[in-house]
mmCIF file of C-alpha atoms (C1' of nucleotides) in Angstrom:
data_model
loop_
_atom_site.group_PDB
_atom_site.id
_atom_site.type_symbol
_atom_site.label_atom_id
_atom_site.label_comp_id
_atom_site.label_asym_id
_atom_site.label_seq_id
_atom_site.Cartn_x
_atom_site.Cartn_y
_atom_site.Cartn_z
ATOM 1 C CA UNK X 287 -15.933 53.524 2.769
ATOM 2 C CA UNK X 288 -12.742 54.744 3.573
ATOM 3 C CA UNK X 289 -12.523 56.059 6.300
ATOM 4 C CA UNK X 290 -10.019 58.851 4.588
ATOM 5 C CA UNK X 291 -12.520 59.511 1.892
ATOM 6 C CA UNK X 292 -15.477 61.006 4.012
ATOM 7 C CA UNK X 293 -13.344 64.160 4.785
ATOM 8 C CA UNK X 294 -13.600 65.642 8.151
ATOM 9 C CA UNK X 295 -13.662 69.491 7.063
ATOM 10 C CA UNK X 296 -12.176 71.639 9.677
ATOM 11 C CA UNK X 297 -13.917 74.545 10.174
ATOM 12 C CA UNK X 298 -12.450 76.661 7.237
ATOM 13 C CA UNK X 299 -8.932 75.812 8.638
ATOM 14 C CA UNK X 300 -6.921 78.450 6.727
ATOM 15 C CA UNK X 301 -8.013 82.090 6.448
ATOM 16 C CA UNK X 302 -7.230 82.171 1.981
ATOM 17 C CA UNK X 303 -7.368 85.817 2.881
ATOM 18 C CA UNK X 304 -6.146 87.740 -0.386
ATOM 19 C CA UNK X 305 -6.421 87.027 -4.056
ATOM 20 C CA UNK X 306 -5.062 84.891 -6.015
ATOM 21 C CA UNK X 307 -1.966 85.386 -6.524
ATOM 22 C CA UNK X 308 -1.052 85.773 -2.895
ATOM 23 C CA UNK X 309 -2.178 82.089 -2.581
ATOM 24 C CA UNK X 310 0.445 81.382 -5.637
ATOM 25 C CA UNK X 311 2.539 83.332 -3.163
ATOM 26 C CA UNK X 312 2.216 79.690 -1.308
ATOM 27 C CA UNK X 313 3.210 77.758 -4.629
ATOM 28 C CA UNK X 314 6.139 75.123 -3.497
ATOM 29 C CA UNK X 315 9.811 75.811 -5.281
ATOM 30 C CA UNK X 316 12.694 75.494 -3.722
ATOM 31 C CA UNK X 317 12.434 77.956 -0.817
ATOM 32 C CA UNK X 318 9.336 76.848 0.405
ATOM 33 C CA UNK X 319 10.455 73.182 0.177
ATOM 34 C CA UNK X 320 13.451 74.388 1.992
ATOM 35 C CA UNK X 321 11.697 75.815 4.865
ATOM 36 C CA UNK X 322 8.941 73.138 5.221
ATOM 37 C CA UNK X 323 12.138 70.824 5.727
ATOM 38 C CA UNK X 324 13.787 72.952 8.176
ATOM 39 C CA UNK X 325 10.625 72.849 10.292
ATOM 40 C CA UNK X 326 10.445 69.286 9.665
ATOM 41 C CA UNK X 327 13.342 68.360 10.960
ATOM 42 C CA UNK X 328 12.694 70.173 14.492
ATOM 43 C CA UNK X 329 9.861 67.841 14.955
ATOM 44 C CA UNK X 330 10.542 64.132 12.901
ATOM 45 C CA UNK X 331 13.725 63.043 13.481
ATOM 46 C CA UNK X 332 13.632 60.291 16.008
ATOM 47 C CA UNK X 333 9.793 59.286 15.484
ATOM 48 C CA UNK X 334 8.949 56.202 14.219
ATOM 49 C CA UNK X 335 5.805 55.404 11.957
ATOM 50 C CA UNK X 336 4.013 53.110 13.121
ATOM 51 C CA UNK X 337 1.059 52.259 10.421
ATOM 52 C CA UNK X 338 -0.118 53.967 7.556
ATOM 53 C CA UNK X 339 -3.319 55.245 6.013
ATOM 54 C CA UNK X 340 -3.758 56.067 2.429
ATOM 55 C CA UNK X 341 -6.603 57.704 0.527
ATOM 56 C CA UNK X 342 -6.383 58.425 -3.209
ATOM 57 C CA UNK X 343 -3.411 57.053 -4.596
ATOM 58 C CA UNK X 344 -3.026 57.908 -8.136
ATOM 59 C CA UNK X 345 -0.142 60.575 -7.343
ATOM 60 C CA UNK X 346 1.202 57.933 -5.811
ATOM 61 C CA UNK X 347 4.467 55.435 -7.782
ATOM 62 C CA UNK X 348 3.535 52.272 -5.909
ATOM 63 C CA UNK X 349 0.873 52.690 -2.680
ATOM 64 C CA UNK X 350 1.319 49.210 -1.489
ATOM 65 C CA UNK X 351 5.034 49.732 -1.272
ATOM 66 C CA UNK X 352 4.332 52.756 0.622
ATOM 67 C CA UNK X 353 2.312 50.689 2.777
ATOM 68 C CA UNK X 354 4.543 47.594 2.941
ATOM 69 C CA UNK X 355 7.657 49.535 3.498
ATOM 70 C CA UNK X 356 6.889 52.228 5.890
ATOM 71 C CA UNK X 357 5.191 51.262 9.293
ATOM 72 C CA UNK X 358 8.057 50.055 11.637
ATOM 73 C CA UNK X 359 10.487 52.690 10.612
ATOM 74 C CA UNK X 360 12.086 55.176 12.352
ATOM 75 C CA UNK X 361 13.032 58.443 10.840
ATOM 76 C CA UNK X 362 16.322 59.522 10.731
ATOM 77 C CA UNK X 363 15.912 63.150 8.819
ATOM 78 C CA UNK X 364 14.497 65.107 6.332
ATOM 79 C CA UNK X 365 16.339 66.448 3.336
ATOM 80 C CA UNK X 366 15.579 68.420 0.128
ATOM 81 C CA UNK X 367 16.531 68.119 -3.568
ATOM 82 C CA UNK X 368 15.536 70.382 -5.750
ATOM 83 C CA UNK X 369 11.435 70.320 -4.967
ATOM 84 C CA UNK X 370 11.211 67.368 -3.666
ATOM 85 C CA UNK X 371 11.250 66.389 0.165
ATOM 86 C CA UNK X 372 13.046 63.265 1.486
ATOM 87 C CA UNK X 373 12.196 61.338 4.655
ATOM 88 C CA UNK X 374 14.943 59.369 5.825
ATOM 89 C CA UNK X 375 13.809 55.907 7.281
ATOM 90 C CA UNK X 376 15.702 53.595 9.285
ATOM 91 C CA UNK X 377 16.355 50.294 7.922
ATOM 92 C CA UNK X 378 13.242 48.089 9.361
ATOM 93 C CA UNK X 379 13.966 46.454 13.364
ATOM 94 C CA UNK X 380 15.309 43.518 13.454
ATOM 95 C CA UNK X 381 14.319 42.773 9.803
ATOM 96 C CA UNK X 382 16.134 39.957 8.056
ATOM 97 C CA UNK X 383 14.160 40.326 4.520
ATOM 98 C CA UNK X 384 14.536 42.746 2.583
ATOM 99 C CA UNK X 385 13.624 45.737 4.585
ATOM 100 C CA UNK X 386 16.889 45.471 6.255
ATOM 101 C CA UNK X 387 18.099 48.292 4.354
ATOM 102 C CA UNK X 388 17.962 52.063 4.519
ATOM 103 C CA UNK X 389 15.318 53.806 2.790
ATOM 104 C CA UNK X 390 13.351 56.803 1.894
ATOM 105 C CA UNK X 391 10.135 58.415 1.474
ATOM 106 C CA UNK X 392 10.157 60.727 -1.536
ATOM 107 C CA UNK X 393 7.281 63.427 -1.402
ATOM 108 C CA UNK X 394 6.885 66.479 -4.336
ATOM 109 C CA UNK X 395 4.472 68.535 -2.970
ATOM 110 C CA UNK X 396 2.970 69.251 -6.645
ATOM 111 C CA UNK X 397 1.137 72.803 -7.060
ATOM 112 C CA UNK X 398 -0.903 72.032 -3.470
ATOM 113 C CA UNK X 399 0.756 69.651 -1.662
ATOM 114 C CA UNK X 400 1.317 70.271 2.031
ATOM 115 C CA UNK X 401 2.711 67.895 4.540
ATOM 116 C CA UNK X 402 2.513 68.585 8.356
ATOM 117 C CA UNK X 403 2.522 66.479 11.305
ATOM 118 C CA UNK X 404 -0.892 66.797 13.240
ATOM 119 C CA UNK X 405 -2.295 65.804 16.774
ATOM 120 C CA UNK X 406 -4.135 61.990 15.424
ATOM 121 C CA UNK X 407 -7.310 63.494 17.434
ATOM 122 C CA UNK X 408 -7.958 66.294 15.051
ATOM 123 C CA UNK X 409 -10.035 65.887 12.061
ATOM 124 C CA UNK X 410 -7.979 65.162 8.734
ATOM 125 C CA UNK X 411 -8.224 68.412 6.476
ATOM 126 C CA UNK X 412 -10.339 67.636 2.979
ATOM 127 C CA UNK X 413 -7.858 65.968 0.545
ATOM 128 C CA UNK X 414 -5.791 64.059 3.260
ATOM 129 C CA UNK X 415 -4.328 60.947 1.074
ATOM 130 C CA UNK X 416 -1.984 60.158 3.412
ATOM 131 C CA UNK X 417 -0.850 59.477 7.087
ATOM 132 C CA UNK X 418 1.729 58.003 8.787
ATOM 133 C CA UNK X 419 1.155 57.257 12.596
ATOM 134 C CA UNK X 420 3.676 58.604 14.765
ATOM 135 C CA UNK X 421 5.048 56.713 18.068
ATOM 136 C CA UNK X 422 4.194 60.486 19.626
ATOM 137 C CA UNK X 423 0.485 60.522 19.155
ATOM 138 C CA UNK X 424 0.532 62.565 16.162
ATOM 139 C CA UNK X 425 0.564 61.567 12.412
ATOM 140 C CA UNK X 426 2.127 63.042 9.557
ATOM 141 C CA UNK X 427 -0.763 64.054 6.798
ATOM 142 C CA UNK X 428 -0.143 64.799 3.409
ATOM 143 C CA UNK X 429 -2.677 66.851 2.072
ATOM 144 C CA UNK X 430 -2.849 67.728 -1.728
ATOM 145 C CA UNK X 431 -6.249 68.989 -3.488
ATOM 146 C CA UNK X 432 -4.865 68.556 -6.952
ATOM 147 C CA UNK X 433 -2.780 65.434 -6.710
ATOM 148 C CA UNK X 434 -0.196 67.076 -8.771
ATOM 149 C CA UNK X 435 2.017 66.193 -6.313
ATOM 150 C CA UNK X 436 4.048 62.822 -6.232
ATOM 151 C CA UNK X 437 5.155 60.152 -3.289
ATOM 152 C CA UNK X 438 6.914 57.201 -3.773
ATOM 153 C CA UNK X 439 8.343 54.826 -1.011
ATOM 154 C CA UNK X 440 12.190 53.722 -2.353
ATOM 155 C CA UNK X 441 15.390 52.576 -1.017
ATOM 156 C CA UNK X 442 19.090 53.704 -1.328
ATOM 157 C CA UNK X 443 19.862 52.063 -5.087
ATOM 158 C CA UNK X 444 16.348 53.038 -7.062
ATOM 159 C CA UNK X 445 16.073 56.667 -5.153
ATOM 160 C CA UNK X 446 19.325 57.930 -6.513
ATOM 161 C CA UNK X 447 18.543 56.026 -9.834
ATOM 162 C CA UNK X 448 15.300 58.762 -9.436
ATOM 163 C CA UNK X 449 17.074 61.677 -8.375
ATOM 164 C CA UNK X 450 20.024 61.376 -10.756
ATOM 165 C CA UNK X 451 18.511 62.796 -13.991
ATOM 166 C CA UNK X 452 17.881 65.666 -11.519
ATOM 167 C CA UNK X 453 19.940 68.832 -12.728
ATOM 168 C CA UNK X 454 22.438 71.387 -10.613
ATOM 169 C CA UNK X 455 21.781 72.887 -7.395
ATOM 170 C CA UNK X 456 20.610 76.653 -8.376
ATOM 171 C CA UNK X 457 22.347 77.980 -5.216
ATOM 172 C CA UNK X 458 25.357 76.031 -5.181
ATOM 173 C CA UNK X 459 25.770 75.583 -9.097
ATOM 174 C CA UNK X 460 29.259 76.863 -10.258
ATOM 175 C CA UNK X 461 29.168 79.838 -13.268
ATOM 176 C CA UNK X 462 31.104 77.212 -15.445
ATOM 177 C CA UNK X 463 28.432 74.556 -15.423
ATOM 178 C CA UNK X 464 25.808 77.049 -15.069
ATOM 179 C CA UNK X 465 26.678 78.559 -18.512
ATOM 180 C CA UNK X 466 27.654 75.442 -20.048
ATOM 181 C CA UNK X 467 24.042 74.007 -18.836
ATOM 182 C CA UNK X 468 22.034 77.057 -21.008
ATOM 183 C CA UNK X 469 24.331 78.295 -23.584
ATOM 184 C CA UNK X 470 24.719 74.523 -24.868
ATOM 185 C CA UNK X 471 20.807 74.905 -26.058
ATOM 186 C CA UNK X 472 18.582 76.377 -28.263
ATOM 187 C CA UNK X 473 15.255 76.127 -25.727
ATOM 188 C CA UNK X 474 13.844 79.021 -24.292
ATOM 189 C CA UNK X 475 15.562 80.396 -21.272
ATOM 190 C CA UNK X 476 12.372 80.419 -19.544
ATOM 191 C CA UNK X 477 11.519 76.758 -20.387
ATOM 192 C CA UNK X 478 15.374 75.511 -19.489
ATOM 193 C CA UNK X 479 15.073 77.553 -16.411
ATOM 194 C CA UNK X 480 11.764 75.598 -15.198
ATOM 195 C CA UNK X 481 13.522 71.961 -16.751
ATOM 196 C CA UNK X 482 14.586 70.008 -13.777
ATOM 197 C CA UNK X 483 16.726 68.443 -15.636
ATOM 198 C CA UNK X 484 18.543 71.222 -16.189
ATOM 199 C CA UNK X 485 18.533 73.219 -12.695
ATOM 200 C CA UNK X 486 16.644 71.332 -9.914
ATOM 201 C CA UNK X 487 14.042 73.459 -8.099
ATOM 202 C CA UNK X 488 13.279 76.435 -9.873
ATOM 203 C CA UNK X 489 9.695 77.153 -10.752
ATOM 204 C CA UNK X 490 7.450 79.663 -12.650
ATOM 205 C CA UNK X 491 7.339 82.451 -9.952
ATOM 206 C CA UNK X 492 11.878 82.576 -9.141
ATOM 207 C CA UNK X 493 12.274 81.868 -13.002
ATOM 208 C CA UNK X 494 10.732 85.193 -13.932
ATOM 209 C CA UNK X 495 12.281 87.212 -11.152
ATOM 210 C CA UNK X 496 15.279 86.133 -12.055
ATOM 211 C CA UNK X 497 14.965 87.029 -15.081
ATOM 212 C CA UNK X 498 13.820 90.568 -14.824
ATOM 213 C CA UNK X 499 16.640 90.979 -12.119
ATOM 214 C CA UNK X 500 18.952 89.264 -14.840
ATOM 215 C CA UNK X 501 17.250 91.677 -17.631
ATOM 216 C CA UNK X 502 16.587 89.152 -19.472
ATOM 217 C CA UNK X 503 13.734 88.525 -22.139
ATOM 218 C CA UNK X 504 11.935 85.198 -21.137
ATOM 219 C CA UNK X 505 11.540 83.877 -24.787
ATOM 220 C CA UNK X 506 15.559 84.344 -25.555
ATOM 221 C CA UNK X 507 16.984 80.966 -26.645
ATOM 222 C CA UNK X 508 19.983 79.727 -23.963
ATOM 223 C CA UNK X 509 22.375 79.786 -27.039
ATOM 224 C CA UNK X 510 21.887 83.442 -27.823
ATOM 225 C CA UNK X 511 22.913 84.538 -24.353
ATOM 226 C CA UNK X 512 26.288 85.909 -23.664
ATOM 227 C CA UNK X 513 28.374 84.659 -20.874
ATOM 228 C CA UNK X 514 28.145 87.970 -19.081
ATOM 229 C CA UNK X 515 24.143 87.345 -19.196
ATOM 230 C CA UNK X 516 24.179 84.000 -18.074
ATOM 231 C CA UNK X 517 26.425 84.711 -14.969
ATOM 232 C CA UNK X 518 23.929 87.628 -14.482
ATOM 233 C CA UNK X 519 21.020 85.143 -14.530
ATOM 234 C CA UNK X 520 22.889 82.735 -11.860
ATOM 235 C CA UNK X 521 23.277 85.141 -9.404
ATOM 236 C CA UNK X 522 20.418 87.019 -9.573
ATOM 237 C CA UNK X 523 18.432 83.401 -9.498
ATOM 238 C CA UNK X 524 21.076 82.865 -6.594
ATOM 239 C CA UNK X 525 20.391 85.737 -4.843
ATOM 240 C CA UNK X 526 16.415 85.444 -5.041
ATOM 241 C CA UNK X 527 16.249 81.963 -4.156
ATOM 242 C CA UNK X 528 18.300 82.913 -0.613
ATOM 243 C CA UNK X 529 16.784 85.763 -0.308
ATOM 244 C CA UNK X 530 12.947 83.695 -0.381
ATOM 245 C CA UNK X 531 14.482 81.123 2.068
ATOM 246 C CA UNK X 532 15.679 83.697 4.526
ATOM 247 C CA UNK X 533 11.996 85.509 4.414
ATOM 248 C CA UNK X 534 10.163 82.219 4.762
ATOM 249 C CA UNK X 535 11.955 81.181 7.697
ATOM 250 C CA UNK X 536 10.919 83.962 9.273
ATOM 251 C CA UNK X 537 7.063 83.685 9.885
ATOM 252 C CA UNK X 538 6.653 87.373 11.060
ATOM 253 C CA UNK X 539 6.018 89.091 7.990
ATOM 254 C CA UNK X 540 6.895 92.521 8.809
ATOM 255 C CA UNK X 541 10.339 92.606 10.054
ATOM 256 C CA UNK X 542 13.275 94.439 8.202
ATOM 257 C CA UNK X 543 16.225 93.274 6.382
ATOM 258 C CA UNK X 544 19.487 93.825 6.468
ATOM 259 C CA UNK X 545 18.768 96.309 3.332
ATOM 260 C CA UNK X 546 16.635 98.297 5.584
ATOM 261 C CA UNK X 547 13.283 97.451 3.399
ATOM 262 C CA UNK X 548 10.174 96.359 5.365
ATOM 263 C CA UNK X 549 9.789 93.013 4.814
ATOM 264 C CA UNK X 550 6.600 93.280 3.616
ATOM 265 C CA UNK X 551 8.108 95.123 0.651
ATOM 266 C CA UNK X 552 10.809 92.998 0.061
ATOM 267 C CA UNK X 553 8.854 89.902 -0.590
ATOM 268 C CA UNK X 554 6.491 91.277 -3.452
ATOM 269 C CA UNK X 555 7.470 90.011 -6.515
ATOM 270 C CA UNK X 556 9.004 92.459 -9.150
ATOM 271 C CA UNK X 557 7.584 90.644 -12.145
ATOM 272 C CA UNK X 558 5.398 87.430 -11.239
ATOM 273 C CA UNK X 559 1.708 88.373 -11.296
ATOM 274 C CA UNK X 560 2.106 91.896 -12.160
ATOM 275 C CA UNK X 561 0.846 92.445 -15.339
ATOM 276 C CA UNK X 562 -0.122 96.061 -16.014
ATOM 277 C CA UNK X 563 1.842 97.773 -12.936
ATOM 278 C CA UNK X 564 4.989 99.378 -13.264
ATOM 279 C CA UNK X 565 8.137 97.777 -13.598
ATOM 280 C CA UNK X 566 9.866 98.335 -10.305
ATOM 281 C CA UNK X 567 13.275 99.623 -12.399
ATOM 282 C CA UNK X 568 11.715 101.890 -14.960
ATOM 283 C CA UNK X 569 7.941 102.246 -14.636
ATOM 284 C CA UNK X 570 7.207 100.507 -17.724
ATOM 285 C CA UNK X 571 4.376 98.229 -17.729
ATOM 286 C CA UNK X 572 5.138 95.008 -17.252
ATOM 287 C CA UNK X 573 3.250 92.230 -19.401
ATOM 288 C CA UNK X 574 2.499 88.549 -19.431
ATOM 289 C CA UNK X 575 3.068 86.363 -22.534
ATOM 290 C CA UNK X 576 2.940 82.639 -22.423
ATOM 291 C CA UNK X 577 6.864 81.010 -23.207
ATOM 292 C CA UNK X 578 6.860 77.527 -22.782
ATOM 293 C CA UNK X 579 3.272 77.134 -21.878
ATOM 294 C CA UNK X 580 3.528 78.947 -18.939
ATOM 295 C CA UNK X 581 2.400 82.908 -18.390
ATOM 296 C CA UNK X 582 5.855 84.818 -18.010
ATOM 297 C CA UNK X 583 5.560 88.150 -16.862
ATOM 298 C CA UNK X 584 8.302 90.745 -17.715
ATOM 299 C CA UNK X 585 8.938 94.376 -18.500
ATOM 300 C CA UNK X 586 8.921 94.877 -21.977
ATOM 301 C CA UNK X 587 11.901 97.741 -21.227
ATOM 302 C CA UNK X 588 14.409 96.393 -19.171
ATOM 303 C CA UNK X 589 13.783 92.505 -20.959
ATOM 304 C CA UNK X 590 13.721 93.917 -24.482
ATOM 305 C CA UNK X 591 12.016 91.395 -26.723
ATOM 306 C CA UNK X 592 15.191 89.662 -28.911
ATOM 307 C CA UNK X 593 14.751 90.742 -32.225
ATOM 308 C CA UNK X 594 13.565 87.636 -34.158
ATOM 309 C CA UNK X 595 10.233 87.619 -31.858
ATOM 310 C CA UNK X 596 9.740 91.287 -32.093
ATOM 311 C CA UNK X 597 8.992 92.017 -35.528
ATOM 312 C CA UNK X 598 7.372 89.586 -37.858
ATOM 313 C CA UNK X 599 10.191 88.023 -38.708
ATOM 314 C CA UNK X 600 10.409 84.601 -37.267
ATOM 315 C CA UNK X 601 13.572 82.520 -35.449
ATOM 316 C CA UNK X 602 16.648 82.635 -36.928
ATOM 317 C CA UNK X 603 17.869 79.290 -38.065
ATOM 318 C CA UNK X 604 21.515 80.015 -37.109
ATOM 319 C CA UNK X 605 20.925 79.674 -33.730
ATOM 320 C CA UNK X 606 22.931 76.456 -33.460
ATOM 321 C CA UNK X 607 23.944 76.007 -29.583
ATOM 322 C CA UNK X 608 27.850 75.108 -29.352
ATOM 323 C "C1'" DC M 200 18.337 63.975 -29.113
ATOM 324 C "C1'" DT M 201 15.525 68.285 -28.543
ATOM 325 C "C1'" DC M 202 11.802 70.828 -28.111
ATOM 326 C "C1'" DG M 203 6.887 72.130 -27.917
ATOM 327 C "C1'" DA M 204 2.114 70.786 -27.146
ATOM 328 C "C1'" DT M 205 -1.165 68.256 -24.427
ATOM 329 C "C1'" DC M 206 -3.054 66.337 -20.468
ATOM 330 C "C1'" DC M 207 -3.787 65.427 -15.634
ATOM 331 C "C1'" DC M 208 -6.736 67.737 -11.467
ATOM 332 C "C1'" DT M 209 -9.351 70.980 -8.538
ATOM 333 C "C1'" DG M 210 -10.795 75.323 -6.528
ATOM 334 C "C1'" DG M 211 -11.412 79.984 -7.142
ATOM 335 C "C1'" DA M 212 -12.608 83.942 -10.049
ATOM 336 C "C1'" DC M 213 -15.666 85.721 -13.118
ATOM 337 C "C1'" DG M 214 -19.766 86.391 -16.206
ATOM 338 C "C1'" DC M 215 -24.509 85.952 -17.016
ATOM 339 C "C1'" DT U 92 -27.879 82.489 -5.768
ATOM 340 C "C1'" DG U 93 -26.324 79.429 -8.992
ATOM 341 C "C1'" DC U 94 -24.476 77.633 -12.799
ATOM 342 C "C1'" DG U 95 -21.013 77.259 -16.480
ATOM 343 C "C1'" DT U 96 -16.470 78.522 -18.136
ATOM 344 C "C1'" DC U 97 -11.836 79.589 -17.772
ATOM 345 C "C1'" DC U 98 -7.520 79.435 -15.691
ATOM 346 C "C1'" DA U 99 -3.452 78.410 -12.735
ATOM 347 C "C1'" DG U 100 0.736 75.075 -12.863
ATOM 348 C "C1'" DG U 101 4.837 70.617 -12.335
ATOM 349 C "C1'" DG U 102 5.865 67.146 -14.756
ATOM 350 C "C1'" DA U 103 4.948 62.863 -17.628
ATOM 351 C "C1'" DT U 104 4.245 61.709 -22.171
ATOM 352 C "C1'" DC U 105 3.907 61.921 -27.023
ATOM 353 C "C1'" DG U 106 4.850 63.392 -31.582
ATOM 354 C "C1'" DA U 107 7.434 66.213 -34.863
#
DNA sequence: CTCGATCCCTGGACGC
DNA sequence: TGCGTCCAGGGATCGA
């Protein structure tokens, strides 16, 4: 047997104190990709891997390739795009095939995912698929109950074939392309919102704040909004997005912003998983629909329902984007 | 091309 | 206590 697959269970490592949406709390997007790669890169930079150990691989592009490429590498840094996490890797020593180029581990950490480096002596956590041997004496382990998550093993030429399709930068996006990028369709706001191809790293819980903060009804189609709402949208997703970066960099919880508001305050959502409690604006209740297969909360007040949902009457057909 | 529906997978919540 | 059922979601894929 593997020896991955008989799971040493720490002793109920992580206190899931809290219910369940707390724990979506943890849910990766871009700020919490963001601040596992700032840690990251405090710790990795410099290491080399020296072997590799994989358990279930069916998240996984090409194991072998993984396993082939990796051990002998050094890593040079850790990056982000959009959700997804990218190890730098050295070309391979003193290689004359063809690992003498650059290349890159590509991790998505998926609904679950977690990746943390780990003193080799301690047990691996249940659903450890993969870890990479440090020349420290610790290993990097990628943990991911679901296996939603992805990690593929590429170099230079076939990772930026990968990350191309990606879409703009949601903090550094300008309000030109931003608006050209949603009022050029006829989805759902909420579904182009969550398309990476369309904004890279935006995910159920920042789509819907931004949208309440943006006031905007989740099931509006991107052609319908006016330019006024879609610069709305950017910076309010803007602002959020920084906003959840600066608070999850700072692991003490209960510290207070520059706005004055305990922290603790400050980093409850307005509209994700709070169906039934007041809006935070205007006390209206707020409600959860599904848009786009996914439950969107909102406040049925301050994101009035467009017109064509709200009654019987059905979508327009003159909603031609332009 | 565009868009929506379906499926993957597991653990936790909930009902009986 | 224990079992079954439902549900969450990112993204690939398929069909309209």
């Amino acid at each position: 047997m593997h020896p991955l697959r008989e799971e040493g269970v720490l002793p109920t490592a992580r206190s899931t104190c809290g219910n369940f949406l707390e724990a979506c709390d943890k849910m990766p997007e871009l700020p919490e990709v963001e601040t596992l790669v700032r840690g990251l890169r405090e710790t990795l930079p410099g290491r080399r891997i020296l072997s590799v150990r994989l358990g279930k691989t069916d998240f996984m592009d090409d194991p072998a390739a993984i396993e082939r490429g990796a051990p002998g590498r050094r890593i040079e840094g850790v990056e982000r795009y959009g959700k997804f996490l990218l190890l730098r890797l050295s070309p391979m020593h003193g290689a004359a095939n063809g690992n003498a180029a650059r290349a890159s581990l590509l991790v998505h950490l998926g609904m679950t995912g977690r990746l943390a480096p780990s003193p080799s002596a301690l047990p691996c956590e249940k659903h450890t698929h993969a870890c990479f041997a440090l020349d420290d004496g610790r290993e990097l382990r990628y943990t991911d109950a679901r296996r939603f998550g992805r990690m593929a093993f590429f170099e230079e030429g076939p990772l930026r074939e990968q990350l191309r399709p990606l879409g703009a930068d949601p903090l550094d996006v300008s309000e030109e392309e931003f608006a050209q990028r949603i009022r050029t369709r006829r989805a759902r706001i909420k579904a182009l919102l969550l398309d990476q191809h369309v904004l890279r790293g935006v995910g159920n819980i920042y789509a819907d704040e931004s949208l309440w903060r943006a006031k905007i009804h989740p099931a509006r189609h991107g052609a319908q909004l006016t330019h006024r709402q879609t610069e709305s949208l950017r910076r309010a997703l803007r602002e959020i997005l920084e906003r959840a970066i600066r608070l999850r960099g700072s692991s003490i919880s209960d510290f207070v912003d520059a706005a004055g508001e305990p922290g603790e305050y400050q980093r409850r959502h307005r509209a994700y998983g709070r169906e039934g409690k007041p809006c935070y604006r205007c006390r209206t209740l707020i409600r959860r629909i599904q848009v786009a297969g996914r439950s969107s909360y909102y406040c049925p007040r301050c994101q009035p329902t467009p017109r064509w949902l709200s009654g019987q009457g059905r979508q327009p057909k003159n909603v031609t984007p332009h």
